[in-house]
Amino acid sequence: MTRALVRALWGGLGVLLLFAGGCATLPATRPLDALQQQEGVARFREAMAGQQECSCCLDAQVRLSLKSLVQSGTISGFVQAKAPSYVKFTGLNPLGQPMMFLVTDGTFFRYIAVPEGKGYEGLVTAAAFKKYAPRGFDPAHGFFWLAGRLAPETLRIFSVAQDPEGRGLWLELAYAADASGGEPLRRHVLFDSTQQVILRHLVAGSDGRIMVDVWYDDYAPASEGGSDNCRMPGLIRIHANHNGAVMELVLGDWLPDAGFSANDFQVDLPLGFTVVPVE
């Protein structure tokens, strides 16, 4: 069953490989004096607080590309998401017909491979799913990964430093929930205080090994009357350095004022399709 699932995922451009971990190194930084650090933390916290008022949903067209040593390709479609954890991706064939669906509510997922006539489903804690979603990526925060934001959790900030290329500030932090028990997960976030957006988000274990490395760019202009720090990224790039794989999502044609309910993230299995439980 696992091999069949892997083949189906590759046939749909390996959507779950989106969050494959890598071996990137921690970012180089330049020190700031105490006052500069205080000011940087204050600007960051102000921006994160402002994002609490941003829209809870996104709806956009997407072009998803994968480049690796073993597979390369592109698939276009639509991505929809709702805070905190609902995500739906619809992949289209060249004729504009749905060829795959991936939906999750942060606990359960369903992947429908239309050409195969099969639907794979199970918990995100299933071994087959976790193989492609390493510990650094929490499905319970799926919306915020796509939106280029941090989840609205209590943050512990350990350090702040300057990016040596002048792109902003690097903050080393953790969600309080991450740091409260078990092996701590440290997050290294590159924050552009001028644009009030996150440009890069890395998650590392206690040994410093990078598990997730996500880059954000091409932020859409603020909507009329909207806040700058509510803008959505037009480009998301995920690097998996252990195998040279790069996953890229190009988003555009945003639906303004998108709004969804939990029911919008349910996709029924078409009549005659086979259900394949994932464990």
PDB file of C-alpha atoms in Angstrom:
ATOM      1  CA  MET A   1       0.000   0.000   0.000  1.00  0.00           C
ATOM      2  CA  THR A   2       2.789   2.425   0.869  1.00  0.00           C
ATOM      3  CA  ARG A   3       4.456   1.922  -2.516  1.00  0.00           C
ATOM      4  CA  ALA A   4       1.138   2.521  -4.256  1.00  0.00           C
ATOM      5  CA  LEU A   5       0.680   5.745  -2.304  1.00  0.00           C
ATOM      6  CA  VAL A   6       4.178   6.926  -3.205  1.00  0.00           C
ATOM      7  CA  ARG A   7       3.531   6.252  -6.888  1.00  0.00           C
ATOM      8  CA  ALA A   8       0.250   8.162  -6.685  1.00  0.00           C
ATOM      9  CA  LEU A   9       1.921  11.116  -4.989  1.00  0.00           C
ATOM     10  CA  TRP A  10       4.651  11.279  -7.607  1.00  0.00           C
ATOM     11  CA  GLY A  11       1.982  11.067 -10.283  1.00  0.00           C
ATOM     12  CA  GLY A  12       0.417  14.169  -8.730  1.00  0.00           C
ATOM     13  CA  LEU A  13       3.847  15.861  -8.586  1.00  0.00           C
ATOM     14  CA  GLY A  14       4.666  14.639  -5.092  1.00  0.00           C
ATOM     15  CA  VAL A  15       2.457  17.111  -3.259  1.00  0.00           C
ATOM     16  CA  LEU A  16       3.339  15.711   0.128  1.00  0.00           C
ATOM     17  CA  LEU A  17       7.036  16.165  -0.634  1.00  0.00           C
ATOM     18  CA  LEU A  18       6.296  19.842  -0.245  1.00  0.00           C
ATOM     19  CA  PHE A  19       7.459  19.674   3.330  1.00  0.00           C
ATOM     20  CA  ALA A  20      10.415  17.329   2.946  1.00  0.00           C
ATOM     21  CA  GLY A  21      13.178  18.220   5.384  1.00  0.00           C
ATOM     22  CA  GLY A  22      16.709  19.081   4.417  1.00  0.00           C
ATOM     23  CA  CYS A  23      20.202  19.606   5.775  1.00  0.00           C
ATOM     24  CA  ALA A  24      20.485  23.376   5.399  1.00  0.00           C
ATOM     25  CA  THR A  25      22.732  25.204   7.815  1.00  0.00           C
ATOM     26  CA  LEU A  26      21.679  27.873  10.252  1.00  0.00           C
ATOM     27  CA  PRO A  27      21.791  31.406   8.807  1.00  0.00           C
ATOM     28  CA  ALA A  28      24.786  33.662   9.213  1.00  0.00           C
ATOM     29  CA  THR A  29      24.033  36.832  11.184  1.00  0.00           C
ATOM     30  CA  ARG A  30      25.604  40.039  12.454  1.00  0.00           C
ATOM     31  CA  PRO A  31      25.176  41.109  16.091  1.00  0.00           C
ATOM     32  CA  LEU A  32      23.096  44.070  17.182  1.00  0.00           C
ATOM     33  CA  ASP A  33      23.555  46.127  20.325  1.00  0.00           C
ATOM     34  CA  ALA A  34      21.041  45.803  23.151  1.00  0.00           C
ATOM     35  CA  LEU A  35      18.941  48.807  22.097  1.00  0.00           C
ATOM     36  CA  GLN A  36      18.747  47.642  18.489  1.00  0.00           C
ATOM     37  CA  GLN A  37      17.670  44.210  19.674  1.00  0.00           C
ATOM     38  CA  GLN A  38      14.901  45.667  21.810  1.00  0.00           C
ATOM     39  CA  GLU A  39      13.667  47.803  18.934  1.00  0.00           C
ATOM     40  CA  GLY A  40      13.758  44.839  16.551  1.00  0.00           C
ATOM     41  CA  VAL A  41      11.777  42.615  18.900  1.00  0.00           C
ATOM     42  CA  ALA A  42       9.222  45.387  19.432  1.00  0.00           C
ATOM     43  CA  ARG A  43       8.711  45.846  15.664  1.00  0.00           C
ATOM     44  CA  PHE A  44       8.394  42.101  15.163  1.00  0.00           C
ATOM     45  CA  ARG A  45       5.873  41.645  17.956  1.00  0.00           C
ATOM     46  CA  GLU A  46       3.858  44.605  16.695  1.00  0.00           C
ATOM     47  CA  ALA A  47       3.698  43.100  13.202  1.00  0.00           C
ATOM     48  CA  MET A  48       2.723  39.661  14.528  1.00  0.00           C
ATOM     49  CA  ALA A  49       0.010  41.209  16.674  1.00  0.00           C
ATOM     50  CA  GLY A  50      -1.323  43.095  13.656  1.00  0.00           C
ATOM     51  CA  GLN A  51      -1.665  39.846  11.730  1.00  0.00           C
ATOM     52  CA  GLN A  52      -4.270  38.694  14.226  1.00  0.00           C
ATOM     53  CA  GLU A  53      -6.679  40.985  12.364  1.00  0.00           C
ATOM     54  CA  CYS A  54      -5.855  39.554   8.918  1.00  0.00           C
ATOM     55  CA  SER A  55      -8.199  37.359   6.891  1.00  0.00           C
ATOM     56  CA  CYS A  56      -8.470  33.779   8.067  1.00  0.00           C
ATOM     57  CA  CYS A  57      -8.791  32.362   4.539  1.00  0.00           C
ATOM     58  CA  LEU A  58      -7.033  32.292   1.183  1.00  0.00           C
ATOM     59  CA  ASP A  59      -8.151  31.242  -2.285  1.00  0.00           C
ATOM     60  CA  ALA A  60      -5.736  31.462  -5.210  1.00  0.00           C
ATOM     61  CA  GLN A  61      -4.553  29.882  -8.409  1.00  0.00           C
ATOM     62  CA  VAL A  62      -1.269  28.042  -8.003  1.00  0.00           C
ATOM     63  CA  ARG A  63       1.456  26.574 -10.155  1.00  0.00           C
ATOM     64  CA  LEU A  64       3.333  23.910  -8.256  1.00  0.00           C
ATOM     65  CA  SER A  65       6.738  22.767  -9.498  1.00  0.00           C
ATOM     66  CA  LEU A  66       9.129  20.125  -8.278  1.00  0.00           C
ATOM     67  CA  LYS A  67      12.748  19.808  -9.288  1.00  0.00           C
ATOM     68  CA  SER A  68      14.889  16.969  -7.987  1.00  0.00           C
ATOM     69  CA  LEU A  69      17.441  14.421  -9.108  1.00  0.00           C
ATOM     70  CA  VAL A  70      14.741  11.805  -9.683  1.00  0.00           C
ATOM     71  CA  GLN A  71      11.665  13.761 -10.776  1.00  0.00           C
ATOM     72  CA  SER A  72      10.734  17.131 -12.200  1.00  0.00           C
ATOM     73  CA  GLY A  73       7.433  18.539 -13.342  1.00  0.00           C
ATOM     74  CA  THR A  74       4.745  21.144 -12.944  1.00  0.00           C
ATOM     75  CA  ILE A  75       1.048  21.045 -12.155  1.00  0.00           C
ATOM     76  CA  SER A  76      -1.382  23.959 -12.004  1.00  0.00           C
ATOM     77  CA  GLY A  77      -4.581  24.264 -10.058  1.00  0.00           C
ATOM     78  CA  PHE A  78      -6.151  25.966  -7.074  1.00  0.00           C
ATOM     79  CA  VAL A  79      -5.260  26.187  -3.402  1.00  0.00           C
ATOM     80  CA  GLN A  80      -7.697  27.101  -0.674  1.00  0.00           C
ATOM     81  CA  ALA A  81      -7.002  27.335   3.027  1.00  0.00           C
ATOM     82  CA  LYS A  82      -8.643  28.382   6.254  1.00  0.00           C
ATOM     83  CA  ALA A  83      -6.980  29.047   9.597  1.00  0.00           C
ATOM     84  CA  PRO A  84      -5.645  27.269  11.400  1.00  0.00           C
ATOM     85  CA  SER A  85      -5.291  23.943   9.601  1.00  0.00           C
ATOM     86  CA  TYR A  86      -7.650  23.501   6.635  1.00  0.00           C
ATOM     87  CA  VAL A  87      -5.950  23.130   3.242  1.00  0.00           C
ATOM     88  CA  LYS A  88      -7.294  21.979  -0.119  1.00  0.00           C
ATOM     89  CA  PHE A  89      -5.312  21.603  -3.323  1.00  0.00           C
ATOM     90  CA  THR A  90      -6.968  20.812  -6.642  1.00  0.00           C
ATOM     91  CA  GLY A  91      -4.599  19.810  -9.426  1.00  0.00           C
ATOM     92  CA  LEU A  92      -5.716  20.140 -13.039  1.00  0.00           C
ATOM     93  CA  ASN A  93      -4.674  18.337 -16.195  1.00  0.00           C
ATOM     94  CA  PRO A  94      -3.756  20.298 -19.377  1.00  0.00           C
ATOM     95  CA  LEU A  95      -7.458  20.345 -20.356  1.00  0.00           C
ATOM     96  CA  GLY A  96      -8.388  22.048 -17.086  1.00  0.00           C
ATOM     97  CA  GLN A  97     -10.010  18.937 -15.615  1.00  0.00           C
ATOM     98  CA  PRO A  98      -9.341  17.875 -11.995  1.00  0.00           C
ATOM     99  CA  MET A  99      -6.768  15.096 -11.819  1.00  0.00           C
ATOM    100  CA  MET A 100      -6.073  15.134  -8.086  1.00  0.00           C
ATOM    101  CA  PHE A 101      -7.357  16.489  -4.786  1.00  0.00           C
ATOM    102  CA  LEU A 102      -5.541  16.811  -1.484  1.00  0.00           C
ATOM    103  CA  VAL A 103      -7.506  17.988   1.543  1.00  0.00           C
ATOM    104  CA  THR A 104      -6.668  18.085   5.229  1.00  0.00           C
ATOM    105  CA  ASP A 105      -8.155  19.577   8.358  1.00  0.00           C
ATOM    106  CA  GLY A 106      -4.908  19.216  10.264  1.00  0.00           C
ATOM    107  CA  THR A 107      -5.938  15.850  11.706  1.00  0.00           C
ATOM    108  CA  PHE A 108      -7.288  13.808   8.796  1.00  0.00           C
ATOM    109  CA  PHE A 109      -6.228  13.877   5.156  1.00  0.00           C
ATOM    110  CA  ARG A 110      -7.626  12.557   1.888  1.00  0.00           C
ATOM    111  CA  TYR A 111      -5.714  12.322  -1.382  1.00  0.00           C
ATOM    112  CA  ILE A 112      -7.739  11.453  -4.495  1.00  0.00           C
ATOM    113  CA  ALA A 113      -5.824  10.324  -7.578  1.00  0.00           C
ATOM    114  CA  VAL A 114      -8.403  10.638 -10.350  1.00  0.00           C
ATOM    115  CA  PRO A 115      -6.502   8.744 -13.088  1.00  0.00           C
ATOM    116  CA  GLU A 116      -6.045   5.799 -10.699  1.00  0.00           C
ATOM    117  CA  GLY A 117      -9.609   5.812  -9.445  1.00  0.00           C
ATOM    118  CA  LYS A 118      -8.348   5.664  -5.867  1.00  0.00           C
ATOM    119  CA  GLY A 119      -8.612   7.722  -2.716  1.00  0.00           C
ATOM    120  CA  TYR A 120      -5.947   7.513  -0.013  1.00  0.00           C
ATOM    121  CA  GLU A 121      -7.018   8.655   3.431  1.00  0.00           C
ATOM    122  CA  GLY A 122      -5.954   8.536   7.048  1.00  0.00           C
ATOM    123  CA  LEU A 123      -4.639  10.539   9.965  1.00  0.00           C
ATOM    124  CA  VAL A 124      -1.776  12.990   9.527  1.00  0.00           C
ATOM    125  CA  THR A 125      -0.089  11.048  12.324  1.00  0.00           C
ATOM    126  CA  ALA A 126       0.057   7.975  10.065  1.00  0.00           C
ATOM    127  CA  ALA A 127       3.596   6.792   9.375  1.00  0.00           C
ATOM    128  CA  ALA A 128       3.124   7.050   5.601  1.00  0.00           C
ATOM    129  CA  PHE A 129       2.030  10.695   5.920  1.00  0.00           C
ATOM    130  CA  LYS A 130       4.659  11.664   8.490  1.00  0.00           C
ATOM    131  CA  LYS A 131       7.345  10.281   6.201  1.00  0.00           C
ATOM    132  CA  TYR A 132       6.648  13.241   3.926  1.00  0.00           C
ATOM    133  CA  ALA A 133       5.782  15.759   6.632  1.00  0.00           C
ATOM    134  CA  PRO A 134       8.693  15.833   9.093  1.00  0.00           C
ATOM    135  CA  ARG A 135       8.289  16.946  12.672  1.00  0.00           C
ATOM    136  CA  GLY A 136       9.176  20.537  11.884  1.00  0.00           C
ATOM    137  CA  PHE A 137       5.958  20.934   9.909  1.00  0.00           C
ATOM    138  CA  ASP A 138       2.818  20.884  12.037  1.00  0.00           C
ATOM    139  CA  PRO A 139      -0.332  20.138   9.971  1.00  0.00           C
ATOM    140  CA  ALA A 140      -2.324  21.940  12.669  1.00  0.00           C
ATOM    141  CA  HIS A 141      -0.789  25.191  11.331  1.00  0.00           C
ATOM    142  CA  GLY A 142      -1.119  24.465   7.606  1.00  0.00           C
ATOM    143  CA  PHE A 143      -2.814  27.758   6.748  1.00  0.00           C
ATOM    144  CA  PHE A 144      -0.072  29.862   8.326  1.00  0.00           C
ATOM    145  CA  TRP A 145       2.687  28.093   6.374  1.00  0.00           C
ATOM    146  CA  LEU A 146       0.917  29.015   3.132  1.00  0.00           C
ATOM    147  CA  ALA A 147       0.152  32.564   4.255  1.00  0.00           C
ATOM    148  CA  GLY A 148       3.749  33.342   5.221  1.00  0.00           C
ATOM    149  CA  ARG A 149       2.799  33.905   8.837  1.00  0.00           C
ATOM    150  CA  LEU A 150       3.488  32.435  12.232  1.00  0.00           C
ATOM    151  CA  ALA A 151       0.696  30.690  14.056  1.00  0.00           C
ATOM    152  CA  PRO A 152      -0.995  32.877  16.703  1.00  0.00           C
ATOM    153  CA  GLU A 153       0.832  31.155  19.531  1.00  0.00           C
ATOM    154  CA  THR A 154       2.718  32.626  22.463  1.00  0.00           C
ATOM    155  CA  LEU A 155       6.279  33.251  21.285  1.00  0.00           C
ATOM    156  CA  ARG A 156       9.525  32.949  23.198  1.00  0.00           C
ATOM    157  CA  ILE A 157      12.233  35.029  21.521  1.00  0.00           C
ATOM    158  CA  PHE A 158      15.796  33.982  22.316  1.00  0.00           C
ATOM    159  CA  SER A 159      17.848  36.281  20.097  1.00  0.00           C
ATOM    160  CA  VAL A 160      17.668  38.864  17.335  1.00  0.00           C
ATOM    161  CA  ALA A 161      20.427  39.724  14.879  1.00  0.00           C
ATOM    162  CA  GLN A 162      20.941  41.464  11.565  1.00  0.00           C
ATOM    163  CA  ASP A 163      20.964  39.679   8.244  1.00  0.00           C
ATOM    164  CA  PRO A 164      24.453  40.190   6.745  1.00  0.00           C
ATOM    165  CA  GLU A 165      22.929  40.959   3.326  1.00  0.00           C
ATOM    166  CA  GLY A 166      20.665  43.646   4.753  1.00  0.00           C
ATOM    167  CA  ARG A 167      17.402  41.796   4.092  1.00  0.00           C
ATOM    168  CA  GLY A 168      16.065  42.283   7.607  1.00  0.00           C
ATOM    169  CA  LEU A 169      16.320  40.778  11.075  1.00  0.00           C
ATOM    170  CA  TRP A 170      16.871  37.173  12.076  1.00  0.00           C
ATOM    171  CA  LEU A 171      14.943  36.139  15.157  1.00  0.00           C
ATOM    172  CA  GLU A 172      15.489  32.853  16.943  1.00  0.00           C
ATOM    173  CA  LEU A 173      12.275  31.896  18.675  1.00  0.00           C
ATOM    174  CA  ALA A 174       9.947  29.083  19.661  1.00  0.00           C
ATOM    175  CA  TYR A 175       6.267  28.620  20.139  1.00  0.00           C
ATOM    176  CA  ALA A 176       5.715  28.270  23.872  1.00  0.00           C
ATOM    177  CA  ALA A 177       3.986  24.950  23.175  1.00  0.00           C
ATOM    178  CA  ASP A 178       7.115  23.708  21.353  1.00  0.00           C
ATOM    179  CA  ALA A 179       9.388  24.664  24.215  1.00  0.00           C
ATOM    180  CA  SER A 180       7.197  23.421  27.047  1.00  0.00           C
ATOM    181  CA  GLY A 181       7.887  19.719  26.678  1.00  0.00           C
ATOM    182  CA  GLY A 182       9.874  17.188  24.725  1.00  0.00           C
ATOM    183  CA  GLU A 183      12.681  18.093  22.369  1.00  0.00           C
ATOM    184  CA  PRO A 184      12.534  21.851  21.718  1.00  0.00           C
ATOM    185  CA  LEU A 185      12.050  23.152  18.195  1.00  0.00           C
ATOM    186  CA  ARG A 186      13.821  26.406  17.455  1.00  0.00           C
ATOM    187  CA  ARG A 187      12.537  28.635  14.661  1.00  0.00           C
ATOM    188  CA  HIS A 188      14.771  31.025  12.760  1.00  0.00           C
ATOM    189  CA  VAL A 189      12.701  33.700  11.058  1.00  0.00           C
ATOM    190  CA  LEU A 190      13.955  36.361   8.639  1.00  0.00           C
ATOM    191  CA  PHE A 191      11.698  39.377   9.185  1.00  0.00           C
ATOM    192  CA  ASP A 192      11.614  42.393   6.876  1.00  0.00           C
ATOM    193  CA  SER A 193      10.552  45.143   9.276  1.00  0.00           C
ATOM    194  CA  THR A 194      10.025  47.636   6.436  1.00  0.00           C
ATOM    195  CA  GLN A 195       7.553  45.482   4.528  1.00  0.00           C
ATOM    196  CA  GLN A 196       6.367  43.786   7.746  1.00  0.00           C
ATOM    197  CA  VAL A 197       6.599  40.320   6.195  1.00  0.00           C
ATOM    198  CA  ILE A 198       8.471  37.083   6.820  1.00  0.00           C
ATOM    199  CA  LEU A 199      11.005  36.235   4.107  1.00  0.00           C
ATOM    200  CA  ARG A 200      12.249  32.922   5.455  1.00  0.00           C
ATOM    201  CA  HIS A 201      11.197  30.427   8.118  1.00  0.00           C
ATOM    202  CA  LEU A 202      13.445  27.588   9.276  1.00  0.00           C
ATOM    203  CA  VAL A 203      12.695  25.020  11.976  1.00  0.00           C
ATOM    204  CA  ALA A 204      15.580  23.280  13.748  1.00  0.00           C
ATOM    205  CA  GLY A 205      15.866  20.571  16.374  1.00  0.00           C
ATOM    206  CA  SER A 206      18.003  20.772  19.494  1.00  0.00           C
ATOM    207  CA  ASP A 207      21.012  19.557  17.478  1.00  0.00           C
ATOM    208  CA  GLY A 208      20.682  22.524  15.098  1.00  0.00           C
ATOM    209  CA  ARG A 209      19.634  20.332  12.175  1.00  0.00           C
ATOM    210  CA  ILE A 210      17.236  22.160   9.852  1.00  0.00           C
ATOM    211  CA  MET A 211      14.040  20.193   9.322  1.00  0.00           C
ATOM    212  CA  VAL A 212      12.030  22.725   7.322  1.00  0.00           C
ATOM    213  CA  ASP A 213      13.381  25.623   5.234  1.00  0.00           C
ATOM    214  CA  VAL A 214      10.747  27.811   3.584  1.00  0.00           C
ATOM    215  CA  TRP A 215      11.396  30.994   1.573  1.00  0.00           C
ATOM    216  CA  TYR A 216       8.719  33.619   0.839  1.00  0.00           C
ATOM    217  CA  ASP A 217       8.838  36.287  -1.865  1.00  0.00           C
ATOM    218  CA  ASP A 218       6.746  38.358  -4.307  1.00  0.00           C
ATOM    219  CA  TYR A 219       4.228  39.442  -1.706  1.00  0.00           C
ATOM    220  CA  ALA A 220       1.008  40.742  -3.258  1.00  0.00           C
ATOM    221  CA  PRO A 221       0.254  44.459  -2.793  1.00  0.00           C
ATOM    222  CA  ALA A 222      -1.959  45.331   0.124  1.00  0.00           C
ATOM    223  CA  SER A 223      -5.647  45.474  -0.719  1.00  0.00           C
ATOM    224  CA  GLU A 224      -7.380  48.850  -0.599  1.00  0.00           C
ATOM    225  CA  GLY A 225      -7.682  49.790   3.038  1.00  0.00           C
ATOM    226  CA  GLY A 226      -5.798  46.640   4.037  1.00  0.00           C
ATOM    227  CA  SER A 227      -2.730  46.302   6.219  1.00  0.00           C
ATOM    228  CA  ASP A 228       0.743  45.742   4.756  1.00  0.00           C
ATOM    229  CA  ASN A 229       1.400  42.797   7.065  1.00  0.00           C
ATOM    230  CA  CYS A 230      -1.716  41.010   5.777  1.00  0.00           C
ATOM    231  CA  ARG A 231      -0.255  40.563   2.299  1.00  0.00           C
ATOM    232  CA  MET A 232       0.080  37.045   0.913  1.00  0.00           C
ATOM    233  CA  PRO A 233       3.276  35.635  -0.638  1.00  0.00           C
ATOM    234  CA  GLY A 234       3.201  35.108  -4.406  1.00  0.00           C
ATOM    235  CA  LEU A 235       6.155  32.733  -4.277  1.00  0.00           C
ATOM    236  CA  ILE A 236       6.884  29.985  -1.755  1.00  0.00           C
ATOM    237  CA  ARG A 237      10.034  27.916  -2.179  1.00  0.00           C
ATOM    238  CA  ILE A 238      10.851  24.871  -0.056  1.00  0.00           C
ATOM    239  CA  HIS A 239      14.355  23.459  -0.156  1.00  0.00           C
ATOM    240  CA  ALA A 240      15.143  19.833   0.647  1.00  0.00           C
ATOM    241  CA  ASN A 241      18.917  19.921   0.584  1.00  0.00           C
ATOM    242  CA  HIS A 242      19.449  16.250   1.457  1.00  0.00           C
ATOM    243  CA  ASN A 243      18.350  15.246  -2.057  1.00  0.00           C
ATOM    244  CA  GLY A 244      18.607  18.544  -3.907  1.00  0.00           C
ATOM    245  CA  ALA A 245      14.835  18.796  -4.286  1.00  0.00           C
ATOM    246  CA  VAL A 246      13.152  22.184  -4.576  1.00  0.00           C
ATOM    247  CA  MET A 247       9.387  22.619  -4.364  1.00  0.00           C
ATOM    248  CA  GLU A 248       8.025  25.925  -5.628  1.00  0.00           C
ATOM    249  CA  LEU A 249       4.521  27.359  -5.439  1.00  0.00           C
ATOM    250  CA  VAL A 250       3.645  30.407  -7.520  1.00  0.00           C
ATOM    251  CA  LEU A 251       0.346  31.911  -6.374  1.00  0.00           C
ATOM    252  CA  GLY A 252      -1.801  34.574  -7.979  1.00  0.00           C
ATOM    253  CA  ASP A 253      -5.311  35.696  -8.925  1.00  0.00           C
ATOM    254  CA  TRP A 254      -6.272  35.867  -5.288  1.00  0.00           C
ATOM    255  CA  LEU A 255      -9.985  35.836  -4.561  1.00  0.00           C
ATOM    256  CA  PRO A 256     -10.595  38.931  -2.417  1.00  0.00           C
ATOM    257  CA  ASP A 257     -12.426  38.489   0.877  1.00  0.00           C
ATOM    258  CA  ALA A 258     -12.303  34.689   0.647  1.00  0.00           C
ATOM    259  CA  GLY A 259     -14.352  32.929   3.285  1.00  0.00           C
ATOM    260  CA  PHE A 260     -14.795  29.223   3.959  1.00  0.00           C
ATOM    261  CA  SER A 261     -16.372  26.825   6.407  1.00  0.00           C
ATOM    262  CA  ALA A 262     -15.106  23.405   7.422  1.00  0.00           C
ATOM    263  CA  ASN A 263     -17.533  21.833   4.958  1.00  0.00           C
ATOM    264  CA  ASP A 264     -15.671  23.440   2.059  1.00  0.00           C
ATOM    265  CA  PHE A 265     -12.716  21.182   2.825  1.00  0.00           C
ATOM    266  CA  GLN A 266     -14.572  17.917   2.394  1.00  0.00           C
ATOM    267  CA  VAL A 267     -14.184  16.100  -0.924  1.00  0.00           C
ATOM    268  CA  ASP A 268     -16.356  13.045  -1.448  1.00  0.00           C
ATOM    269  CA  LEU A 269     -14.845  10.038  -3.147  1.00  0.00           C
ATOM    270  CA  PRO A 270     -16.396   9.659  -6.616  1.00  0.00           C
ATOM    271  CA  LEU A 271     -18.632   6.664  -7.205  1.00  0.00           C
ATOM    272  CA  GLY A 272     -16.629   3.581  -8.117  1.00  0.00           C
ATOM    273  CA  PHE A 273     -13.326   4.816  -6.627  1.00  0.00           C
ATOM    274  CA  THR A 274     -11.408   2.530  -4.293  1.00  0.00           C
ATOM    275  CA  VAL A 275     -10.656   3.677  -0.740  1.00  0.00           C
ATOM    276  CA  VAL A 276      -7.104   2.909   0.390  1.00  0.00           C
ATOM    277  CA  PRO A 277      -6.561   3.402   4.143  1.00  0.00           C
ATOM    278  CA  VAL A 278      -3.179   4.917   5.048  1.00  0.00           C
ATOM    279  CA  GLU A 279      -1.614   3.747   8.288  1.00  0.00           C
TER     280      GLU A 279
END
